[in-house]
Amino acid sequence: MFRKSANESWLIVGLGNPGREYEKSRHNCGFRALDILAGQLNCKVEKLKFEGLYAQVDYGGKKLFLLKPQTFMNLSGRSVLQLSAYFGIPPQRIIVLFDDISLEPGRLRVRADGSAGGHNGIKSIIQELGSQDFPRVKIGVGAKPDPNYDLADWVLSTFSAGEEKALAVSLKNAASAALAIIDHGVPEAANRFNGSKP
């Protein structure tokens, strides 16, 4: 399925929902972190293809692709599969940035692989790629205020001012963590960023 590529290529995916009404929601932290990374790399994620918005940039002799799927969260894997198959990028070089309700705002968790953990965007990517073996950076967005609170309503809600302050730091750290995975590998990135506090 995957084409061979002369240069090592990586794909960094930020998960979220398209549309201005979702921009500041908890579920869109992946989009926001990817935008910060794009700014650091002096590129804009604006080319429309593969059912997503993407950018291509050279990074340390590697080809780096940044992708924001435009399919809505539950179908994110379609966009990821299309771009990764076209450019010959295996799952092990696909880094996904996304929200995690098990972590408080300001916290990150870097992992090499794993299950979807109830996240529909990750579930879609696993289904489409046929693999769980892709690195990921989980961005804390806080747990539901009580067990009866609807999960969909919670992840589509916005942050308080205090949460936004903590989140601003973790979004920058998430962008840095993605590059640290490429530069140094998952274990070193995890040691540096897991449990980090703003």
Tab-separated table of C-alpha atoms in Angstrom:
chain	number	residue	atom	x	y	z
A	1	MET	CA	0.000	0.000	0.000
A	2	PHE	CA	2.741	2.473	0.948
A	3	ARG	CA	5.007	3.925	-1.720
A	4	LYS	CA	8.723	3.990	-1.085
A	5	SER	CA	10.090	7.450	-0.457
A	6	ALA	CA	13.652	8.567	-1.173
A	7	ASN	CA	13.726	10.837	1.884
A	8	GLU	CA	12.430	9.950	5.313
A	9	SER	CA	8.998	11.492	5.679
A	10	TRP	CA	6.949	12.160	8.789
A	11	LEU	CA	3.311	13.129	9.248
A	12	ILE	CA	2.086	15.149	12.226
A	13	VAL	CA	-1.695	15.163	12.571
A	14	GLY	CA	-3.695	17.553	14.732
A	15	LEU	CA	-7.216	16.358	15.507
A	16	GLY	CA	-10.264	18.595	15.715
A	17	ASN	CA	-13.507	19.614	14.048
A	18	PRO	CA	-13.655	22.136	11.196
A	19	GLY	CA	-15.736	25.265	11.648
A	20	ARG	CA	-15.370	28.460	13.646
A	21	GLU	CA	-17.880	27.308	16.260
A	22	TYR	CA	-15.476	24.540	17.334
A	23	GLU	CA	-12.213	26.500	17.301
A	24	LYS	CA	-11.855	26.935	21.069
A	25	SER	CA	-13.497	23.685	22.153
A	26	ARG	CA	-11.675	21.048	24.201
A	27	HIS	CA	-11.885	18.663	21.246
A	28	ASN	CA	-9.855	21.025	19.025
A	29	CYS	CA	-6.598	21.098	20.980
A	30	GLY	CA	-4.923	19.029	18.271
A	31	PHE	CA	-5.714	21.678	15.649
A	32	ARG	CA	-4.444	24.423	17.944
A	33	ALA	CA	-1.181	22.656	18.762
A	34	LEU	CA	-0.585	21.976	15.066
A	35	ASP	CA	-1.098	25.655	14.264
A	36	ILE	CA	1.566	26.547	16.845
A	37	LEU	CA	3.930	24.012	15.295
A	38	ALA	CA	3.245	25.409	11.824
A	39	GLY	CA	4.144	28.872	13.101
A	40	GLN	CA	7.416	27.554	14.507
A	41	LEU	CA	8.206	25.958	11.141
A	42	ASN	CA	7.165	29.067	9.170
A	43	CYS	CA	4.456	27.333	7.180
A	44	LYS	CA	0.672	27.448	6.957
A	45	VAL	CA	-1.613	24.435	7.021
A	46	GLU	CA	-3.819	25.524	4.134
A	47	LYS	CA	-3.408	23.213	1.119
A	48	LEU	CA	-6.700	21.386	0.559
A	49	LYS	CA	-6.354	17.721	-0.391
A	50	PHE	CA	-6.762	14.262	1.130
A	51	GLU	CA	-9.993	15.423	2.843
A	52	GLY	CA	-7.877	17.748	4.953
A	53	LEU	CA	-5.737	20.849	5.142
A	54	TYR	CA	-2.013	20.171	5.012
A	55	ALA	CA	1.418	21.699	4.685
A	56	GLN	CA	4.763	20.275	3.591
A	57	VAL	CA	8.051	21.562	4.972
A	58	ASP	CA	11.676	20.435	5.099
A	59	TYR	CA	12.882	19.722	8.615
A	60	GLY	CA	16.414	18.567	9.348
A	61	GLY	CA	16.733	16.824	6.005
A	62	LYS	CA	13.363	15.137	6.407
A	63	LYS	CA	10.058	15.815	4.679
A	64	LEU	CA	7.513	16.837	7.265
A	65	PHE	CA	3.763	16.964	6.594
A	66	LEU	CA	1.293	18.706	8.899
A	67	LEU	CA	-2.356	17.670	8.562
A	68	LYS	CA	-5.701	18.871	9.923
A	69	PRO	CA	-8.407	16.413	8.775
A	70	GLN	CA	-11.580	18.213	7.663
A	71	THR	CA	-13.855	15.174	7.922
A	72	PHE	CA	-15.005	15.914	11.482
A	73	MET	CA	-13.448	13.980	14.336
A	74	ASN	CA	-15.100	10.581	13.950
A	75	LEU	CA	-13.796	10.122	10.381
A	76	SER	CA	-10.296	11.559	10.874
A	77	GLY	CA	-8.658	8.316	9.807
A	78	ARG	CA	-9.814	8.694	6.206
A	79	SER	CA	-7.714	11.827	5.751
A	80	VAL	CA	-4.722	10.354	7.589
A	81	LEU	CA	-4.770	7.205	5.442
A	82	GLN	CA	-5.031	9.123	2.166
A	83	LEU	CA	-2.055	11.391	2.829
A	84	SER	CA	0.144	8.735	4.429
A	85	ALA	CA	-0.500	6.231	1.631
A	86	TYR	CA	0.154	8.819	-1.088
A	87	PHE	CA	3.497	9.907	0.363
A	88	GLY	CA	4.576	6.490	1.647
A	89	ILE	CA	4.587	7.248	5.373
A	90	PRO	CA	4.263	4.202	7.684
A	91	PRO	CA	2.275	4.364	10.952
A	92	GLN	CA	5.459	4.505	13.029
A	93	ARG	CA	6.200	7.936	11.512
A	94	ILE	CA	2.693	9.339	12.007
A	95	ILE	CA	2.420	11.493	15.155
A	96	VAL	CA	-1.067	12.418	16.341
A	97	LEU	CA	-1.828	15.392	18.617
A	98	PHE	CA	-5.195	15.195	20.382
A	99	ASP	CA	-7.245	16.012	23.477
A	100	ASP	CA	-7.380	13.720	26.521
A	101	ILE	CA	-9.993	14.084	29.258
A	102	SER	CA	-7.981	11.914	31.674
A	103	LEU	CA	-5.334	14.650	31.968
A	104	GLU	CA	-5.859	18.074	33.511
A	105	PRO	CA	-5.225	21.156	31.357
A	106	GLY	CA	-1.507	21.854	31.189
A	107	ARG	CA	-0.486	18.196	31.221
A	108	LEU	CA	0.812	16.061	28.359
A	109	ARG	CA	1.396	12.366	27.803
A	110	VAL	CA	3.604	11.050	24.991
A	111	ARG	CA	3.056	7.422	23.966
A	112	ALA	CA	4.500	5.196	21.248
A	113	ASP	CA	1.269	3.308	20.538
A	114	GLY	CA	-1.881	1.999	22.191
A	115	SER	CA	-5.641	1.656	21.947
A	116	ALA	CA	-8.117	4.423	21.173
A	117	GLY	CA	-8.959	4.848	24.850
A	118	GLY	CA	-12.478	5.985	23.975
A	119	HIS	CA	-11.321	8.764	21.616
A	120	ASN	CA	-13.279	8.555	18.355
A	121	GLY	CA	-10.627	10.322	16.276
A	122	ILE	CA	-7.958	7.838	17.347
A	123	LYS	CA	-10.411	4.969	16.852
A	124	SER	CA	-10.949	6.072	13.251
A	125	ILE	CA	-7.201	6.331	12.581
A	126	ILE	CA	-6.578	2.848	14.004
A	127	GLN	CA	-9.381	1.417	11.865
A	128	GLU	CA	-8.184	3.054	8.658
A	129	LEU	CA	-4.464	2.336	9.126
A	130	GLY	CA	-5.075	-1.140	10.499
A	131	SER	CA	-2.490	-0.385	13.184
A	132	GLN	CA	-2.190	1.031	16.693
A	133	ASP	CA	1.554	1.511	16.260
A	134	PHE	CA	1.727	5.266	15.789
A	135	PRO	CA	3.143	7.799	18.289
A	136	ARG	CA	0.806	10.252	19.909
A	137	VAL	CA	0.851	13.334	22.106
A	138	LYS	CA	-2.141	13.571	24.426
A	139	ILE	CA	-3.109	17.087	25.522
A	140	GLY	CA	-4.960	17.361	28.812
A	141	VAL	CA	-8.375	19.044	28.663
A	142	GLY	CA	-9.784	17.985	32.035
A	143	ALA	CA	-12.338	15.421	33.155
A	144	LYS	CA	-16.107	15.836	33.062
A	145	PRO	CA	-17.366	17.822	36.072
A	146	ASP	CA	-19.546	14.873	37.107
A	147	PRO	CA	-20.174	11.335	35.796
A	148	ASN	CA	-23.633	12.214	34.428
A	149	TYR	CA	-22.333	15.062	32.274
A	150	ASP	CA	-22.665	14.193	28.578
A	151	LEU	CA	-19.224	13.458	27.126
A	152	ALA	CA	-19.984	15.027	23.738
A	153	ASP	CA	-21.177	18.214	25.412
A	154	TRP	CA	-18.035	18.283	27.558
A	155	VAL	CA	-15.472	17.919	24.769
A	156	LEU	CA	-17.317	20.519	22.687
A	157	SER	CA	-17.336	22.987	25.580
A	158	THR	CA	-14.772	25.777	25.943
A	159	PHE	CA	-12.159	26.354	28.616
A	160	SER	CA	-12.299	28.693	31.583
A	161	ALA	CA	-9.809	31.562	31.686
A	162	GLY	CA	-7.633	29.658	34.152
A	163	GLU	CA	-7.697	26.521	32.023
A	164	GLU	CA	-6.770	28.522	28.914
A	165	LYS	CA	-3.714	29.880	30.726
A	166	ALA	CA	-2.513	26.364	31.556
A	167	LEU	CA	-3.451	25.130	28.092
A	168	ALA	CA	-1.378	27.795	26.334
A	169	VAL	CA	1.765	26.274	27.811
A	170	SER	CA	0.794	22.672	27.057
A	171	LEU	CA	-0.080	23.462	23.437
A	172	LYS	CA	3.442	24.846	22.905
A	173	ASN	CA	4.870	21.817	24.699
A	174	ALA	CA	2.818	19.495	22.480
A	175	ALA	CA	4.324	21.096	19.371
A	176	SER	CA	7.802	20.711	20.869
A	177	ALA	CA	7.067	17.108	21.869
A	178	ALA	CA	6.178	16.195	18.286
A	179	LEU	CA	9.540	17.473	17.051
A	180	ALA	CA	11.298	15.759	19.965
A	181	ILE	CA	9.815	12.436	18.831
A	182	ILE	CA	11.296	12.972	15.371
A	183	ASP	CA	14.653	14.210	16.674
A	184	HIS	CA	15.219	11.910	19.640
A	185	GLY	CA	12.569	9.155	19.660
A	186	VAL	CA	9.487	8.516	21.765
A	187	PRO	CA	11.200	7.452	25.031
A	188	GLU	CA	13.234	10.650	25.311
A	189	ALA	CA	10.255	12.811	24.334
A	190	ALA	CA	8.144	11.022	26.962
A	191	ASN	CA	10.792	11.544	29.645
A	192	ARG	CA	10.912	15.229	28.844
A	193	PHE	CA	7.218	16.034	28.487
A	194	ASN	CA	5.121	13.448	30.364
A	195	GLY	CA	3.592	14.951	33.465
A	196	SER	CA	4.861	18.409	32.603
A	197	LYS	CA	3.099	21.223	34.436
A	198	PRO	CA	2.598	24.757	33.187
